[in-house]
Amino acid sequence: MLLVVDVGNTHITLGVYDNDELVNNWRMATDKVKTADEIGVFILDMFKYSDIDYKKIDDVIISSVVPPIMYSLCHAMKKYLGKDAIVVDNKVKSDLKIKCDNPKELGADRVVNAIAAINSYKAPMIIVDFGTATTFCVINEKKEYLGGAILPGIKISMNALFEKTAKLPRIEIAKPKKVIGTNTVDSMQSGVYYGYVGSVDYTVKKIKEELGRDDVTVIATGGLARMISEDSKSITHTDSKLTLKGLNIIYKTLKEDK
């Protein structure tokens, strides 16, 4: 059994694979000051709650975009699971060829998503990841990672409305019942939701124009992918577990090479 861990700026997502079956998965807030003991106890509690024997974990693999938490996280894996975690970076061996200007700038999560996508979907493709930032990753038919686009995530935008204005409240992220809001909360939800649906569809349209083809697979992932996909005209697949799948694929490749 394999424990896969995706460390994002807002959340850490953990999953347990039994071969290719995702047995269970959990999320916890990304907290840079959490100790190894706090992380370890959380993991053991999740195993116990899900009736999974932590002693059956054979290995741990991690991708992270938050370096300050890595010492505590890796120490927790060693102390509580007895495993030295495999930490994935953008140099991991795969069929993916990175063609952007500076490959070292590319986050491990985007590489892992791309590896999962080219193993599960038809290229050319665009991966739209609704995380702390909303990212667009473009892969051509030769499985070459060309680059993409980045815009502030939905939660960042909503927090900015609350923090930078005197009268707008902090609100829940939700799909509004109609576009024309008749009160402040409805108007904010409408603007954010349909604004993001529109930005996704327009950005995908422009990427397709630059690629010079329309037969592009568009995969949405991340916490809010399913909600935005409901009204997007460009998203063809929603895969909220894409990063976890990618980590499992990378692990199997590493083991085959040994």
CSV table of C-alpha atoms in Angstrom, one decimal:
chain,number,residue,atom,x,y,z
A,1,MET,CA,0.0,0.0,0.0
A,2,LEU,CA,1.2,3.5,-0.9
A,3,LEU,CA,0.5,6.8,0.9
A,4,VAL,CA,0.5,9.7,-1.6
A,5,VAL,CA,0.7,13.3,-0.3
A,6,ASP,CA,0.1,16.5,-2.3
A,7,VAL,CA,1.1,19.6,-0.4
A,8,GLY,CA,-0.6,22.8,-1.7
A,9,ASN,CA,-0.5,26.3,-0.4
A,10,THR,CA,-4.0,26.0,1.2
A,11,HIS,CA,-4.5,22.2,1.8
A,12,ILE,CA,-2.6,19.0,2.1
A,13,THR,CA,-4.3,16.1,0.3
A,14,LEU,CA,-3.5,12.6,1.4
A,15,GLY,CA,-4.5,9.3,-0.2
A,16,VAL,CA,-3.9,5.6,0.2
A,17,TYR,CA,-3.4,3.4,-2.9
A,18,ASP,CA,-3.7,-0.4,-2.9
A,19,ASN,CA,-2.1,-1.0,-6.3
A,20,ASP,CA,-4.2,1.2,-8.6
A,21,GLU,CA,-7.2,1.6,-6.3
A,22,LEU,CA,-7.5,4.7,-4.2
A,23,VAL,CA,-8.8,3.3,-1.0
A,24,ASN,CA,-9.4,6.6,0.8
A,25,ASN,CA,-8.3,10.2,0.9
A,26,TRP,CA,-8.3,13.1,3.3
A,27,ARG,CA,-7.5,16.8,3.4
A,28,MET,CA,-5.9,19.0,6.1
A,29,ALA,CA,-5.0,22.7,6.2
A,30,THR,CA,-1.5,23.6,5.2
A,31,ASP,CA,0.0,25.0,8.3
A,32,LYS,CA,3.8,25.8,8.1
A,33,VAL,CA,4.1,25.8,11.9
A,34,LYS,CA,2.6,22.4,12.5
A,35,THR,CA,5.0,20.0,14.2
A,36,ALA,CA,5.9,16.5,13.0
A,37,ASP,CA,3.9,15.1,16.0
A,38,GLU,CA,0.8,17.1,15.1
A,39,ILE,CA,1.0,15.9,11.5
A,40,GLY,CA,1.7,12.3,12.5
A,41,VAL,CA,-1.2,12.1,15.0
A,42,PHE,CA,-3.6,13.5,12.3
A,43,ILE,CA,-2.4,10.8,9.8
A,44,LEU,CA,-2.8,8.0,12.4
A,45,ASP,CA,-6.2,9.3,13.3
A,46,MET,CA,-7.4,9.3,9.7
A,47,PHE,CA,-6.1,5.7,9.2
A,48,LYS,CA,-7.9,4.6,12.4
A,49,TYR,CA,-11.1,6.4,11.4
A,50,SER,CA,-11.0,4.8,7.9
A,51,ASP,CA,-10.1,1.3,9.3
A,52,ILE,CA,-6.8,1.2,7.5
A,53,ASP,CA,-3.8,-0.5,9.2
A,54,TYR,CA,-1.0,2.1,9.0
A,55,LYS,CA,1.5,-0.8,9.4
A,56,LYS,CA,0.6,-2.0,5.9
A,57,ILE,CA,1.9,1.2,4.3
A,58,ASP,CA,4.9,0.2,2.1
A,59,ASP,CA,6.0,3.6,1.0
A,60,VAL,CA,5.3,7.3,1.0
A,61,ILE,CA,5.6,9.7,-1.9
A,62,ILE,CA,5.1,13.5,-1.7
A,63,SER,CA,4.8,16.4,-4.0
A,64,SER,CA,5.0,19.9,-2.5
A,65,VAL,CA,4.9,23.6,-3.4
A,66,VAL,CA,5.5,24.6,0.3
A,67,PRO,CA,9.2,24.0,1.2
A,68,PRO,CA,8.8,25.3,4.9
A,69,ILE,CA,6.6,22.4,5.9
A,70,MET,CA,8.7,19.6,4.3
A,71,TYR,CA,11.0,19.0,7.3
A,72,SER,CA,8.1,18.4,9.7
A,73,LEU,CA,6.1,16.4,7.1
A,74,CYS,CA,9.0,14.0,6.2
A,75,HIS,CA,10.0,13.7,9.9
A,76,ALA,CA,6.3,12.7,10.7
A,77,MET,CA,6.4,10.0,8.0
A,78,LYS,CA,9.7,8.6,9.5
A,79,LYS,CA,8.6,8.8,13.1
A,80,TYR,CA,5.0,7.5,12.8
A,81,LEU,CA,5.1,5.3,9.7
A,82,GLY,CA,8.7,4.3,9.7
A,83,LYS,CA,9.2,5.4,6.1
A,84,ASP,CA,11.6,7.7,4.3
A,85,ALA,CA,9.3,9.7,2.0
A,86,ILE,CA,10.1,9.9,-1.7
A,87,VAL,CA,9.9,13.6,-2.6
A,88,VAL,CA,9.0,14.4,-6.2
A,89,ASP,CA,10.5,17.4,-8.1
A,90,ASN,CA,10.2,18.6,-11.6
A,91,LYS,CA,13.1,16.4,-12.8
A,92,VAL,CA,11.1,13.2,-12.2
A,93,LYS,CA,11.5,10.6,-15.1
A,94,SER,CA,8.5,10.4,-17.3
A,95,ASP,CA,7.2,10.6,-20.9
A,96,LEU,CA,6.6,14.3,-20.3
A,97,LYS,CA,9.0,16.7,-22.1
A,98,ILE,CA,9.2,20.2,-20.4
A,99,LYS,CA,9.6,22.9,-23.1
A,100,CYS,CA,9.0,26.1,-21.1
A,101,ASP,CA,11.7,28.7,-20.7
A,102,ASN,CA,12.9,27.7,-17.2
A,103,PRO,CA,11.9,24.1,-16.2
A,104,LYS,CA,13.2,24.8,-12.7
A,105,GLU,CA,10.4,27.2,-12.1
A,106,LEU,CA,7.7,24.6,-12.7
A,107,GLY,CA,6.0,23.5,-9.5
A,108,ALA,CA,6.0,19.8,-8.7
A,109,ASP,CA,2.2,19.7,-8.6
A,110,ARG,CA,2.0,20.8,-12.2
A,111,VAL,CA,4.4,18.2,-13.3
A,112,VAL,CA,2.6,15.5,-11.4
A,113,ASN,CA,-0.8,16.6,-12.9
A,114,ALA,CA,0.7,16.5,-16.3
A,115,ILE,CA,2.1,13.0,-15.9
A,116,ALA,CA,-1.3,11.8,-14.7
A,117,ALA,CA,-3.2,13.5,-17.5
A,118,ILE,CA,-1.0,12.1,-20.3
A,119,ASN,CA,-1.5,8.6,-18.9
A,120,SER,CA,-5.3,9.0,-18.7
A,121,TYR,CA,-6.4,11.4,-21.4
A,122,LYS,CA,-5.7,12.2,-25.1
A,123,ALA,CA,-3.3,15.0,-26.0
A,124,PRO,CA,-3.2,17.8,-26.9
A,125,MET,CA,-4.6,18.9,-23.6
A,126,ILE,CA,-5.1,21.8,-21.1
A,127,ILE,CA,-5.1,21.1,-17.4
A,128,VAL,CA,-7.0,23.7,-15.4
A,129,ASP,CA,-6.2,23.4,-11.7
A,130,PHE,CA,-8.5,25.3,-9.3
A,131,GLY,CA,-6.2,25.6,-6.3
A,132,THR,CA,-4.9,28.7,-4.4
A,133,ALA,CA,-4.1,29.9,-7.8
A,134,THR,CA,-5.9,28.8,-10.9
A,135,THR,CA,-3.4,27.4,-13.4
A,136,PHE,CA,-3.6,26.4,-17.0
A,137,CYS,CA,-1.1,23.8,-18.2
A,138,VAL,CA,-0.7,23.2,-21.9
A,139,ILE,CA,0.6,19.9,-23.3
A,140,ASN,CA,0.8,19.3,-27.1
A,141,GLU,CA,0.2,16.1,-29.1
A,142,LYS,CA,3.9,15.2,-28.6
A,143,LYS,CA,3.5,15.2,-24.8
A,144,GLU,CA,5.5,18.4,-24.6
A,145,TYR,CA,4.7,20.7,-21.7
A,146,LEU,CA,4.6,24.1,-23.4
A,147,GLY,CA,3.7,26.4,-20.5
A,148,GLY,CA,0.4,28.0,-19.5
A,149,ALA,CA,-1.3,30.7,-17.6
A,150,ILE,CA,-1.8,31.6,-13.9
A,151,LEU,CA,-4.5,33.8,-12.4
A,152,PRO,CA,-5.5,34.4,-8.7
A,153,GLY,CA,-7.6,31.5,-7.3
A,154,ILE,CA,-11.3,31.9,-6.5
A,155,LYS,CA,-10.7,32.1,-2.7
A,156,ILE,CA,-8.0,34.7,-3.1
A,157,SER,CA,-10.3,36.9,-5.2
A,158,MET,CA,-13.2,36.6,-2.7
A,159,ASN,CA,-10.9,37.4,0.2
A,160,ALA,CA,-9.6,40.4,-1.6
A,161,LEU,CA,-13.1,41.7,-2.1
A,162,PHE,CA,-13.7,41.5,1.7
A,163,GLU,CA,-10.3,42.8,2.8
A,164,LYS,CA,-10.0,45.7,0.3
A,165,THR,CA,-13.5,47.1,0.5
A,166,ALA,CA,-15.3,48.8,3.4
A,167,LYS,CA,-18.8,47.3,3.0
A,168,LEU,CA,-18.5,44.0,1.2
A,169,PRO,CA,-18.8,41.0,3.5
A,170,ARG,CA,-16.8,37.7,3.6
A,171,ILE,CA,-19.1,35.2,1.8
A,172,GLU,CA,-19.3,31.5,1.0
A,173,ILE,CA,-18.2,30.3,-2.4
A,174,ALA,CA,-21.3,29.0,-4.1
A,175,LYS,CA,-23.1,28.9,-7.4
A,176,PRO,CA,-25.7,31.6,-7.5
A,177,LYS,CA,-29.3,30.9,-8.5
A,178,LYS,CA,-29.2,33.6,-11.1
A,179,VAL,CA,-26.7,36.0,-12.7
A,180,ILE,CA,-28.4,39.2,-11.7
A,181,GLY,CA,-28.0,39.4,-7.9
A,182,THR,CA,-30.6,41.4,-6.0
A,183,ASN,CA,-28.5,41.8,-2.9
A,184,THR,CA,-24.8,42.2,-2.0
A,185,VAL,CA,-24.1,38.6,-1.3
A,186,ASP,CA,-25.8,37.3,-4.4
A,187,SER,CA,-24.1,39.9,-6.5
A,188,MET,CA,-20.7,38.9,-5.2
A,189,GLN,CA,-21.3,35.2,-5.7
A,190,SER,CA,-22.5,35.8,-9.2
A,191,GLY,CA,-19.6,38.0,-10.1
A,192,VAL,CA,-17.0,35.6,-8.8
A,193,TYR,CA,-18.7,32.4,-10.1
A,194,TYR,CA,-19.6,33.5,-13.6
A,195,GLY,CA,-16.4,35.6,-13.8
A,196,TYR,CA,-14.3,32.5,-13.3
A,197,VAL,CA,-16.5,30.4,-15.7
A,198,GLY,CA,-16.0,33.1,-18.3
A,199,SER,CA,-12.3,33.5,-17.7
A,200,VAL,CA,-11.7,29.8,-18.0
A,201,ASP,CA,-13.6,29.5,-21.2
A,202,TYR,CA,-12.0,32.5,-22.8
A,203,THR,CA,-8.5,31.5,-21.7
A,204,VAL,CA,-9.0,28.0,-23.1
A,205,LYS,CA,-10.3,29.5,-26.4
A,206,LYS,CA,-7.2,31.7,-26.8
A,207,ILE,CA,-4.9,28.7,-26.0
A,208,LYS,CA,-6.7,26.6,-28.7
A,209,GLU,CA,-6.1,29.5,-31.2
A,210,GLU,CA,-2.4,29.6,-30.4
A,211,LEU,CA,-2.2,25.8,-30.8
A,212,GLY,CA,-4.0,26.1,-34.0
A,213,ARG,CA,-6.4,23.3,-33.3
A,214,ASP,CA,-9.8,22.8,-31.6
A,215,ASP,CA,-9.5,19.0,-30.7
A,216,VAL,CA,-8.0,19.8,-27.3
A,217,THR,CA,-8.9,17.8,-24.1
A,218,VAL,CA,-9.6,20.1,-21.2
A,219,ILE,CA,-9.3,18.5,-17.7
A,220,ALA,CA,-10.4,20.4,-14.6
A,221,THR,CA,-8.9,19.4,-11.2
A,222,GLY,CA,-8.7,20.9,-7.8
A,223,GLY,CA,-11.2,21.6,-5.0
A,224,LEU,CA,-13.6,23.8,-7.0
A,225,ALA,CA,-13.3,22.0,-10.3
A,226,ARG,CA,-16.6,20.3,-10.2
A,227,MET,CA,-18.6,23.4,-9.4
A,228,ILE,CA,-17.0,25.5,-12.2
A,229,SER,CA,-17.4,22.7,-14.7
A,230,GLU,CA,-21.1,22.8,-14.3
A,231,ASP,CA,-21.4,25.9,-16.5
A,232,SER,CA,-18.1,25.8,-18.4
A,233,LYS,CA,-18.5,25.1,-22.1
A,234,SER,CA,-14.8,24.2,-22.6
A,235,ILE,CA,-14.1,21.7,-19.8
A,236,THR,CA,-14.4,18.1,-21.1
A,237,HIS,CA,-13.3,16.1,-18.0
A,238,THR,CA,-13.4,16.7,-14.3
A,239,ASP,CA,-10.8,14.8,-12.3
A,240,SER,CA,-10.4,16.0,-8.7
A,241,LYS,CA,-7.9,13.2,-7.8
A,242,LEU,CA,-5.5,13.9,-10.7
A,243,THR,CA,-2.5,14.8,-8.5
A,244,LEU,CA,-3.0,11.7,-6.4
A,245,LYS,CA,-3.2,9.6,-9.5
A,246,GLY,CA,0.0,11.2,-10.8
A,247,LEU,CA,1.9,10.4,-7.6
A,248,ASN,CA,0.8,6.7,-7.9
A,249,ILE,CA,2.0,6.6,-11.5
A,250,ILE,CA,5.4,8.2,-10.7
A,251,TYR,CA,5.9,5.7,-7.8
A,252,LYS,CA,5.2,2.7,-10.0
A,253,THR,CA,7.7,4.1,-12.6
A,254,LEU,CA,10.4,4.6,-10.0
A,255,LYS,CA,9.9,1.0,-8.7
A,256,GLU,CA,10.0,-0.4,-12.2
A,257,ASP,CA,13.3,1.3,-12.9
A,258,LYS,CA,15.0,-0.2,-9.8
